mmCIF file of C-alpha atoms in Angstrom:
data_model
loop_
_atom_site.group_PDB
_atom_site.id
_atom_site.type_symbol
_atom_site.label_atom_id
_atom_site.label_comp_id
_atom_site.label_asym_id
_atom_site.label_seq_id
_atom_site.Cartn_x
_atom_site.Cartn_y
_atom_site.Cartn_z
ATOM 1 C CA MET N 9 1.135 5.168 -8.253
ATOM 2 C CA ILE N 10 -1.328 2.521 -9.423
ATOM 3 C CA ALA N 11 -3.594 3.905 -12.140
ATOM 4 C CA GLY N 12 -7.370 3.498 -11.943
ATOM 5 C CA SER N 13 -8.876 0.451 -13.663
ATOM 6 C CA SER N 14 -5.641 -1.502 -13.087
ATOM 7 C CA LEU N 15 -5.819 -5.270 -12.693
ATOM 8 C CA LEU N 16 -4.804 -6.191 -9.131
ATOM 9 C CA ALA N 17 -4.192 -9.698 -7.797
ATOM 10 C CA LEU N 18 -5.605 -10.301 -4.307
ATOM 11 C CA THR N 19 -5.069 -13.192 -1.911
ATOM 12 C CA GLY N 20 -7.233 -13.612 1.173
ATOM 13 C CA GLY N 21 -10.299 -12.092 -0.471
ATOM 14 C CA SER N 22 -12.601 -14.262 1.649
ATOM 15 C CA GLY N 23 -11.201 -12.965 4.942
ATOM 16 C CA PHE N 24 -12.246 -10.013 7.073
ATOM 17 C CA ILE N 25 -9.632 -7.531 5.808
ATOM 18 C CA GLY N 26 -9.547 -8.987 2.292
ATOM 19 C CA ARG N 27 -13.289 -8.412 1.797
ATOM 20 C CA HIS N 28 -12.953 -4.772 2.792
ATOM 21 C CA PHE N 29 -9.921 -4.374 0.524
ATOM 22 C CA ALA N 30 -11.832 -5.809 -2.434
ATOM 23 C CA ASP N 31 -14.812 -3.494 -1.892
ATOM 24 C CA ALA N 32 -12.589 -0.414 -1.677
ATOM 25 C CA LEU N 33 -10.562 -1.339 -4.750
ATOM 26 C CA ARG N 34 -13.707 -1.839 -6.809
ATOM 27 C CA ARG N 35 -14.968 1.579 -5.707
ATOM 28 C CA ARG N 36 -11.700 3.032 -7.008
ATOM 29 C CA GLY N 37 -12.346 1.427 -10.380
ATOM 30 C CA HIS N 38 -9.758 -1.320 -10.123
ATOM 31 C CA ARG N 39 -10.280 -4.810 -11.471
ATOM 32 C CA ILE N 40 -9.618 -7.721 -9.124
ATOM 33 C CA ARG N 41 -8.188 -11.154 -9.781
ATOM 34 C CA HIS N 42 -8.663 -13.387 -6.749
ATOM 35 C CA LEU N 43 -5.989 -15.993 -6.065
ATOM 36 C CA ALA N 44 -7.639 -18.606 -3.836
ATOM 37 C CA ARG N 45 -8.485 -22.287 -3.559
ATOM 38 C CA SER N 46 -12.091 -21.482 -4.485
ATOM 39 C CA ARG N 47 -13.883 -18.402 -5.721
ATOM 40 C CA PRO N 48 -14.533 -16.090 -2.720
ATOM 41 C CA PRO N 49 -18.263 -16.069 -1.870
ATOM 42 C CA ALA N 50 -18.253 -12.271 -1.566
ATOM 43 C CA SER N 51 -16.642 -11.709 -4.969
ATOM 44 C CA GLU N 52 -18.491 -9.778 -7.652
ATOM 45 C CA PRO N 53 -19.383 -11.290 -11.049
ATOM 46 C CA GLN N 54 -16.860 -9.038 -12.788
ATOM 47 C CA ASP N 55 -14.020 -10.249 -10.563
ATOM 48 C CA GLU N 56 -11.562 -12.765 -11.996
ATOM 49 C CA TRP N 57 -10.478 -15.885 -10.123
ATOM 50 C CA ARG N 58 -7.483 -18.211 -10.479
ATOM 51 C CA PRO N 59 -7.013 -21.362 -8.354
ATOM 52 C CA PHE N 60 -4.174 -20.919 -5.855
ATOM 53 C CA ASP N 61 -3.223 -22.598 -2.573
ATOM 54 C CA LEU N 62 -0.714 -20.701 -0.438
ATOM 55 C CA GLY N 63 -0.026 -23.856 1.544
ATOM 56 C CA ALA N 64 0.939 -25.912 -1.511
ATOM 57 C CA PRO N 65 1.801 -23.262 -4.068
ATOM 58 C CA ASP N 66 2.238 -24.202 -7.668
ATOM 59 C CA ASP N 67 3.929 -21.721 -9.977
ATOM 60 C CA ALA N 68 1.509 -18.783 -9.913
ATOM 61 C CA ARG N 69 3.381 -16.827 -12.578
ATOM 62 C CA LEU N 70 0.714 -17.279 -15.257
ATOM 63 C CA SER N 71 -2.040 -16.397 -12.766
ATOM 64 C CA LEU N 72 -0.254 -13.099 -12.088
ATOM 65 C CA SER N 73 0.336 -12.210 -15.717
ATOM 66 C CA GLY N 74 -0.972 -8.745 -16.567
ATOM 67 C CA CYS N 75 -1.420 -7.637 -12.943
ATOM 68 C CA ALA N 76 -0.112 -4.224 -11.951
ATOM 69 C CA ALA N 77 0.151 -5.195 -8.298
ATOM 70 C CA LEU N 78 -0.182 -8.132 -5.908
ATOM 71 C CA ILE N 79 -1.990 -7.494 -2.626
ATOM 72 C CA HIS N 80 -1.177 -10.416 -0.363
ATOM 73 C CA VAL N 81 -3.470 -10.833 2.656
ATOM 74 C CA ALA N 82 -3.890 -14.620 2.955
ATOM 75 C CA ALA N 83 -2.330 -16.317 5.970
ATOM 76 C CA HIS N 84 -2.698 -19.298 8.248
ATOM 77 C CA ILE N 85 -3.710 -18.298 11.793
ATOM 78 C CA PRO N 86 -3.615 -21.213 14.258
ATOM 79 C CA ALA N 87 -6.722 -22.267 16.123
ATOM 80 C CA SER N 88 -4.424 -22.666 19.145
ATOM 81 C CA HIS N 89 -1.344 -20.474 19.500
ATOM 82 C CA ASP N 90 0.019 -22.882 22.138
ATOM 83 C CA ASP N 91 0.200 -25.935 19.841
ATOM 84 C CA PRO N 92 3.847 -26.583 18.822
ATOM 85 C CA GLU N 93 2.679 -28.601 15.817
ATOM 86 C CA GLU N 94 1.421 -25.333 14.350
ATOM 87 C CA ALA N 95 4.979 -24.050 13.991
ATOM 88 C CA ALA N 96 5.744 -26.063 10.856
ATOM 89 C CA HIS N 97 2.335 -25.291 9.322
ATOM 90 C CA CYS N 98 2.705 -21.552 9.926
ATOM 91 C CA LEU N 99 6.208 -21.530 8.481
ATOM 92 C CA ARG N 100 5.175 -23.538 5.413
ATOM 93 C CA VAL N 101 2.152 -21.405 4.589
ATOM 94 C CA ASN N 102 2.979 -17.921 5.795
ATOM 95 C CA ALA N 103 6.715 -17.766 5.148
ATOM 96 C CA LEU N 104 7.528 -20.298 2.408
ATOM 97 C CA GLY N 105 4.157 -19.899 0.698
ATOM 98 C CA THR N 106 4.687 -16.150 0.519
ATOM 99 C CA LEU N 107 8.198 -16.647 -0.835
ATOM 100 C CA HIS N 108 6.870 -18.817 -3.693
ATOM 101 C CA LEU N 109 4.132 -16.274 -4.408
ATOM 102 C CA VAL N 110 6.496 -13.294 -4.375
ATOM 103 C CA ASP N 111 8.942 -15.162 -6.603
ATOM 104 C CA ALA N 112 6.144 -15.823 -9.102
ATOM 105 C CA ALA N 113 5.112 -12.163 -8.997
ATOM 106 C CA VAL N 114 8.647 -10.975 -9.683
ATOM 107 C CA ARG N 115 9.016 -13.373 -12.607
ATOM 108 C CA ALA N 116 5.599 -12.338 -13.963
ATOM 109 C CA GLY N 117 6.668 -8.696 -14.100
ATOM 110 C CA VAL N 118 4.345 -7.450 -11.341
ATOM 111 C CA GLY N 119 5.611 -3.997 -10.419
ATOM 112 C CA ARG N 120 4.324 -3.718 -6.865
ATOM 113 C CA ILE N 121 3.670 -6.075 -3.954
ATOM 114 C CA VAL N 122 1.761 -5.075 -0.828
ATOM 115 C CA GLN N 123 1.807 -7.694 1.924
ATOM 116 C CA THR N 124 0.058 -7.677 5.291
ATOM 117 C CA CYS N 125 1.962 -8.698 8.408
ATOM 118 C CA SER N 126 1.434 -8.288 12.139
ATOM 119 C CA ALA N 127 2.484 -5.340 14.278
ATOM 120 C CA ASN N 128 2.047 -7.605 17.308
ATOM 121 C CA ALA N 129 5.412 -9.155 16.411
ATOM 122 C CA TYR N 130 7.359 -6.260 17.915
ATOM 123 C CA ALA N 131 9.480 -6.923 20.989
ATOM 124 C CA PRO N 132 7.938 -5.663 24.248
ATOM 125 C CA SER N 133 8.681 -1.977 24.774
ATOM 126 C CA THR N 134 7.592 0.868 27.003
ATOM 127 C CA ASP N 135 7.624 3.202 24.001
ATOM 128 C CA PRO N 136 5.432 2.791 20.904
ATOM 129 C CA PRO N 137 7.594 0.909 18.382
ATOM 130 C CA ASP N 138 8.326 2.470 15.023
ATOM 131 C CA GLU N 139 9.263 0.487 11.931
ATOM 132 C CA GLU N 140 12.920 0.290 13.008
ATOM 133 C CA ALA N 141 12.105 -1.371 16.343
ATOM 134 C CA ALA N 142 13.114 -4.978 16.991
ATOM 135 C CA LEU N 143 10.745 -7.790 16.070
ATOM 136 C CA PHE N 144 10.663 -10.455 18.799
ATOM 137 C CA PRO N 145 7.195 -11.400 20.082
ATOM 138 C CA ARG N 146 6.707 -12.491 23.679
ATOM 139 C CA SER N 147 3.636 -14.608 22.874
ATOM 140 C CA ARG N 148 1.975 -16.335 19.890
ATOM 141 C CA GLY N 149 5.465 -17.125 18.670
ATOM 142 C CA TYR N 150 4.642 -19.878 16.175
ATOM 143 C CA TYR N 151 2.349 -17.593 14.179
ATOM 144 C CA LEU N 152 4.140 -14.278 14.695
ATOM 145 C CA GLY N 153 7.526 -15.882 14.076
ATOM 146 C CA SER N 154 6.296 -17.084 10.696
ATOM 147 C CA LYS N 155 5.096 -13.570 9.849
ATOM 148 C CA ILE N 156 8.535 -12.169 10.656
ATOM 149 C CA ALA N 157 10.057 -14.807 8.371
ATOM 150 C CA GLN N 158 7.513 -13.826 5.705
ATOM 151 C CA GLU N 159 8.803 -10.254 5.787
ATOM 152 C CA ILE N 160 12.429 -11.357 5.598
ATOM 153 C CA TYR N 161 11.831 -13.726 2.673
ATOM 154 C CA ALA N 162 9.812 -11.177 0.687
ATOM 155 C CA VAL N 163 12.446 -8.483 1.152
ATOM 156 C CA GLU N 164 15.231 -10.863 0.144
ATOM 157 C CA ARG N 165 13.443 -12.015 -3.029
ATOM 158 C CA CYS N 166 12.551 -8.470 -4.108
ATOM 159 C CA ARG N 167 16.044 -7.132 -3.479
ATOM 160 C CA GLY N 168 17.454 -5.773 -6.741
ATOM 161 C CA SER N 169 14.380 -6.839 -8.738
ATOM 162 C CA GLY N 170 12.920 -3.378 -9.276
ATOM 163 C CA VAL N 171 9.677 -4.417 -7.556
ATOM 164 C CA THR N 172 8.180 -1.972 -5.050
ATOM 165 C CA LEU N 173 7.578 -3.957 -1.849
ATOM 166 C CA GLN N 174 5.359 -2.440 0.840
ATOM 167 C CA THR N 175 4.638 -4.234 4.122
ATOM 168 C CA MET N 176 1.630 -3.286 6.226
ATOM 169 C CA ARG N 177 2.307 -4.155 9.866
ATOM 170 C CA ILE N 178 -1.276 -4.156 11.065
ATOM 171 C CA ALA N 179 -2.280 -3.855 14.726
ATOM 172 C CA SER N 180 -5.402 -5.552 16.131
ATOM 173 C CA SER N 181 -8.056 -4.839 13.517
ATOM 174 C CA TYR N 182 -11.801 -4.678 14.147
ATOM 175 C CA GLY N 183 -14.921 -3.475 12.387
ATOM 176 C CA PRO N 184 -18.178 -4.436 10.685
ATOM 177 C CA GLY N 185 -18.290 -7.997 9.416
ATOM 178 C CA GLN N 186 -15.734 -9.353 11.873
ATOM 179 C CA ARG N 187 -16.726 -12.752 13.241
ATOM 180 C CA ALA N 188 -13.735 -13.808 15.325
ATOM 181 C CA GLY N 189 -11.860 -12.281 18.218
ATOM 182 C CA ALA N 190 -12.567 -10.943 21.687
ATOM 183 C CA LEU N 191 -13.830 -7.552 20.540
ATOM 184 C CA ALA N 192 -16.298 -9.100 18.079
ATOM 185 C CA ALA N 193 -17.679 -11.330 20.870
ATOM 186 C CA MET N 194 -17.932 -8.389 23.254
ATOM 187 C CA ALA N 195 -19.690 -6.238 20.678
ATOM 188 C CA GLY N 196 -22.101 -9.076 19.879
ATOM 189 C CA ALA N 197 -23.082 -9.346 23.525
ATOM 190 C CA ALA N 198 -23.382 -5.577 23.871
ATOM 191 C CA MET N 199 -25.716 -5.323 20.884
ATOM 192 C CA GLN N 200 -28.044 -7.838 22.566
ATOM 193 C CA VAL N 201 -27.666 -5.959 25.870
ATOM 194 C CA GLU N 202 -26.326 -9.178 27.345
ATOM 195 C CA PRO N 203 -23.437 -9.337 29.859
ATOM 196 C CA ILE N 204 -20.040 -8.413 28.407
ATOM 197 C CA ARG N 205 -17.785 -11.048 29.916
ATOM 198 C CA ILE N 206 -14.088 -10.349 30.313
ATOM 199 C CA SER N 207 -11.309 -12.460 31.757
ATOM 200 C CA GLY N 208 -9.878 -11.349 35.073
ATOM 201 C CA GLN N 209 -9.280 -7.622 35.352
ATOM 202 C CA GLY N 210 -9.227 -7.208 31.571
ATOM 203 C CA LEU N 211 -5.624 -6.008 31.555
ATOM 204 C CA PHE N 212 -4.889 -7.355 28.077
ATOM 205 C CA GLY N 213 -4.345 -4.380 25.813
ATOM 206 C CA ALA N 214 -3.544 -3.664 22.195
ATOM 207 C CA ASP N 215 -3.607 -1.001 19.518
ATOM 208 C CA PHE N 216 -7.091 -1.498 18.030
ATOM 209 C CA VAL N 217 -7.400 -0.227 14.459
ATOM 210 C CA HIS N 218 -10.653 0.042 12.527
ATOM 211 C CA VAL N 219 -10.746 -1.948 9.296
ATOM 212 C CA GLU N 220 -11.604 1.194 7.305
ATOM 213 C CA ASP N 221 -8.333 2.689 8.551
ATOM 214 C CA VAL N 222 -6.526 -0.414 7.281
ATOM 215 C CA VAL N 223 -8.223 0.194 3.918
ATOM 216 C CA GLN N 224 -7.193 3.855 4.093
ATOM 217 C CA ALA N 225 -3.587 2.760 4.612
ATOM 218 C CA LEU N 226 -3.692 0.392 1.633
ATOM 219 C CA LEU N 227 -5.044 3.069 -0.694
ATOM 220 C CA LEU N 228 -2.402 5.555 0.465
ATOM 221 C CA LEU N 229 0.352 3.015 -0.175
ATOM 222 C CA LEU N 230 -0.951 2.246 -3.662
ATOM 223 C CA GLU N 231 -0.747 5.964 -4.418
ATOM 224 C CA SER N 232 2.782 6.210 -3.012
ATOM 225 C CA GLY N 233 6.108 5.057 -4.371
ATOM 226 C CA ARG N 234 7.633 4.581 -0.925
ATOM 227 C CA GLN N 235 8.874 1.127 -0.018
ATOM 228 C CA GLY N 236 9.405 -0.766 3.215
ATOM 229 C CA ALA N 237 7.356 -1.406 6.344
ATOM 230 C CA PHE N 238 4.507 0.785 7.575
ATOM 231 C CA ASN N 239 2.794 0.527 10.963
ATOM 232 C CA VAL N 240 -0.995 0.529 10.617
ATOM 233 C CA GLY N 241 -2.774 1.279 13.878
ATOM 234 C CA SER N 242 -4.520 3.927 15.916
ATOM 235 C CA GLY N 243 -1.475 4.972 17.934
ATOM 236 C CA VAL N 244 -3.395 4.298 21.169
ATOM 237 C CA ARG N 245 -3.323 1.272 23.467
ATOM 238 C CA THR N 246 -6.688 0.174 24.877
ATOM 239 C CA THR N 247 -7.303 -2.603 27.402
ATOM 240 C CA ILE N 248 -10.124 -5.117 27.275
ATOM 241 C CA ALA N 249 -11.545 -3.565 30.446
ATOM 242 C CA GLN N 250 -11.620 -0.132 28.773
ATOM 243 C CA LEU N 251 -13.305 -1.596 25.684
ATOM 244 C CA ALA N 252 -15.937 -3.283 27.848
ATOM 245 C CA GLN N 253 -16.700 -0.047 29.683
ATOM 246 C CA ARG N 254 -17.057 1.898 26.423
ATOM 247 C CA LEU N 255 -19.368 -0.727 24.935
ATOM 248 C CA SER N 256 -21.366 -0.729 28.141
ATOM 249 C CA ALA N 257 -21.710 3.056 28.039
ATOM 250 C CA LEU N 258 -22.942 2.894 24.438
ATOM 251 C CA THR N 259 -25.460 0.077 24.929
ATOM 252 C CA GLY N 260 -26.244 -0.281 28.625
ATOM 253 C CA ALA N 261 -24.987 -3.869 28.688
ATOM 254 C CA PRO N 262 -23.500 -4.957 32.039
ATOM 255 C CA VAL N 263 -19.845 -5.950 32.409
ATOM 256 C CA ILE N 264 -18.926 -9.165 34.235
ATOM 257 C CA HIS N 265 -15.360 -10.033 35.268
ATOM 258 C CA GLU N 266 -14.744 -13.788 35.232
ATOM 259 C CA PRO N 267 -11.956 -15.581 37.133
ATOM 260 C CA SER N 268 -8.667 -16.004 35.310
ATOM 261 C CA ASP N 269 -5.474 -17.910 36.176
ATOM 262 C CA GLY N 270 -3.135 -15.554 34.366
ATOM 263 C CA GLN N 271 -3.117 -12.175 32.685
ATOM 264 C CA ASP N 272 -1.584 -11.680 29.259
ATOM 265 C CA ARG N 273 -0.787 -7.966 29.081
ATOM 266 C CA GLY N 274 -0.942 -7.979 25.289
ATOM 267 C CA PHE N 275 0.759 -5.414 23.077
ATOM 268 C CA SER N 276 1.743 -1.761 23.000
ATOM 269 C CA ALA N 277 0.441 1.089 20.875
ATOM 270 C CA LEU N 278 2.203 1.744 17.582
ATOM 271 C CA ASP N 279 4.174 4.704 16.343
ATOM 272 C CA ILE N 280 2.255 5.568 13.152
ATOM 273 C CA THR N 281 4.337 8.618 12.202
ATOM 274 C CA ARG N 282 5.645 7.146 8.954
ATOM 275 C CA LEU N 283 2.208 6.370 7.564
ATOM 276 C CA GLY N 284 1.027 9.746 8.814
ATOM 277 C CA THR N 285 3.434 11.452 6.403
ATOM 278 C CA LEU N 286 1.337 9.965 3.585
ATOM 279 C CA GLY N 287 -1.847 11.504 4.997
ATOM 280 C CA TYR N 288 -3.026 8.634 7.214
ATOM 281 C CA ARG N 289 -5.516 9.740 9.863
ATOM 282 C CA PRO N 290 -7.196 6.981 11.942
ATOM 283 C CA ILE N 291 -10.668 7.429 13.376
ATOM 284 C CA SER N 292 -11.267 7.536 17.120
ATOM 285 C CA LEU N 293 -12.082 4.360 19.028
ATOM 286 C CA GLU N 294 -15.421 5.867 20.023
ATOM 287 C CA ASP N 295 -16.428 6.357 16.387
ATOM 288 C CA GLY N 296 -15.088 2.931 15.494
ATOM 289 C CA LEU N 297 -17.136 1.207 18.167
ATOM 290 C CA ARG N 298 -20.253 3.087 17.080
ATOM 291 C CA SER N 299 -19.795 1.854 13.513
ATOM 292 C CA LEU N 300 -19.248 -1.685 14.783
ATOM 293 C CA LEU N 301 -22.459 -1.608 16.823
ATOM 294 C CA ALA N 302 -24.390 -0.084 13.921
#
C-alpha cells in the first residue's frame, strides 16, 4: 500500500488519462513529480517537474530518487495506424523507452511501478478475454504490438528485483476533457444538437470505460500489493451505432449514417473479474455519457 503524502513520479501528465490521475492523486494527499519534456500545463504549483523524454531517454535514475512509485502513462500513439514507418517509432518510444525508464526506477529503489497498456491488444475472441488470454491484435498492429513489447520488457526487467509491477490493460477510455476519438466527436456534435455522423452501419464496437473508472482502478491498485496485469473496462461491448442512439436520446441530435467502404468490427468486452476482487465497480454507460455531456 502506498501511504498518503507519498512522492509519486508520473509520466504522461499532460494527456487525457494522466491529467485525471494527477487530480485524483492530489486529492489523496500525494505529491507528484512530473517526468516530461516540459512542465505539464495542467500541473499545480506544488507539483515537481523533471525533464524527461521517453523517446530519447537519458538515465532517469536521479529524477526518480525518493519516489515511492512510478506511474507510467506516456506513450506514442500514431496519427495513422496504417503507416509502416510508425512501427520503429512506436517500438523505440513505447517499448524501449519504457524499458529504460523501468530500469532507472529499479536502480533508483522505486518500490512500485504502475504502467498503462492497451486491452485492445487481445486476440479476437467470442468470449471476453481475461488477463491470461492471448495478446495478438488484428488491427493497429504497429502501436498495439509495441504495447505488448512494453509489457514484456517491463516484466523481464522487474523479475527478481523486488519491485511490485502492476499493468493496467485499459479498454477504450472516454470522459470529460477528452479531445480526440470518435466518441468525443460524437458527443461534441450531440451537445450542439448537430447531426451525429457515423460510418456505415456503425458496427465498430469496443468496451468503453469512463476515465473516472480508470482512476478508480489506479487507486485500488496503489492500495493493493497484488502484481501482474489487470483489465480495466466496463465489461460491456457497445457499438458506435448504439452510442449514437444513446447520445441522440439524451440530446435530441439526429443520427446520420455515412457511406463506408469497409467495417472494422473493433474489439470485444473485457473480463474484469480480477479487478473486481479489489472492489472495482464501473459506472453504467448511461451515467458516463451524461457526465460527458455535462
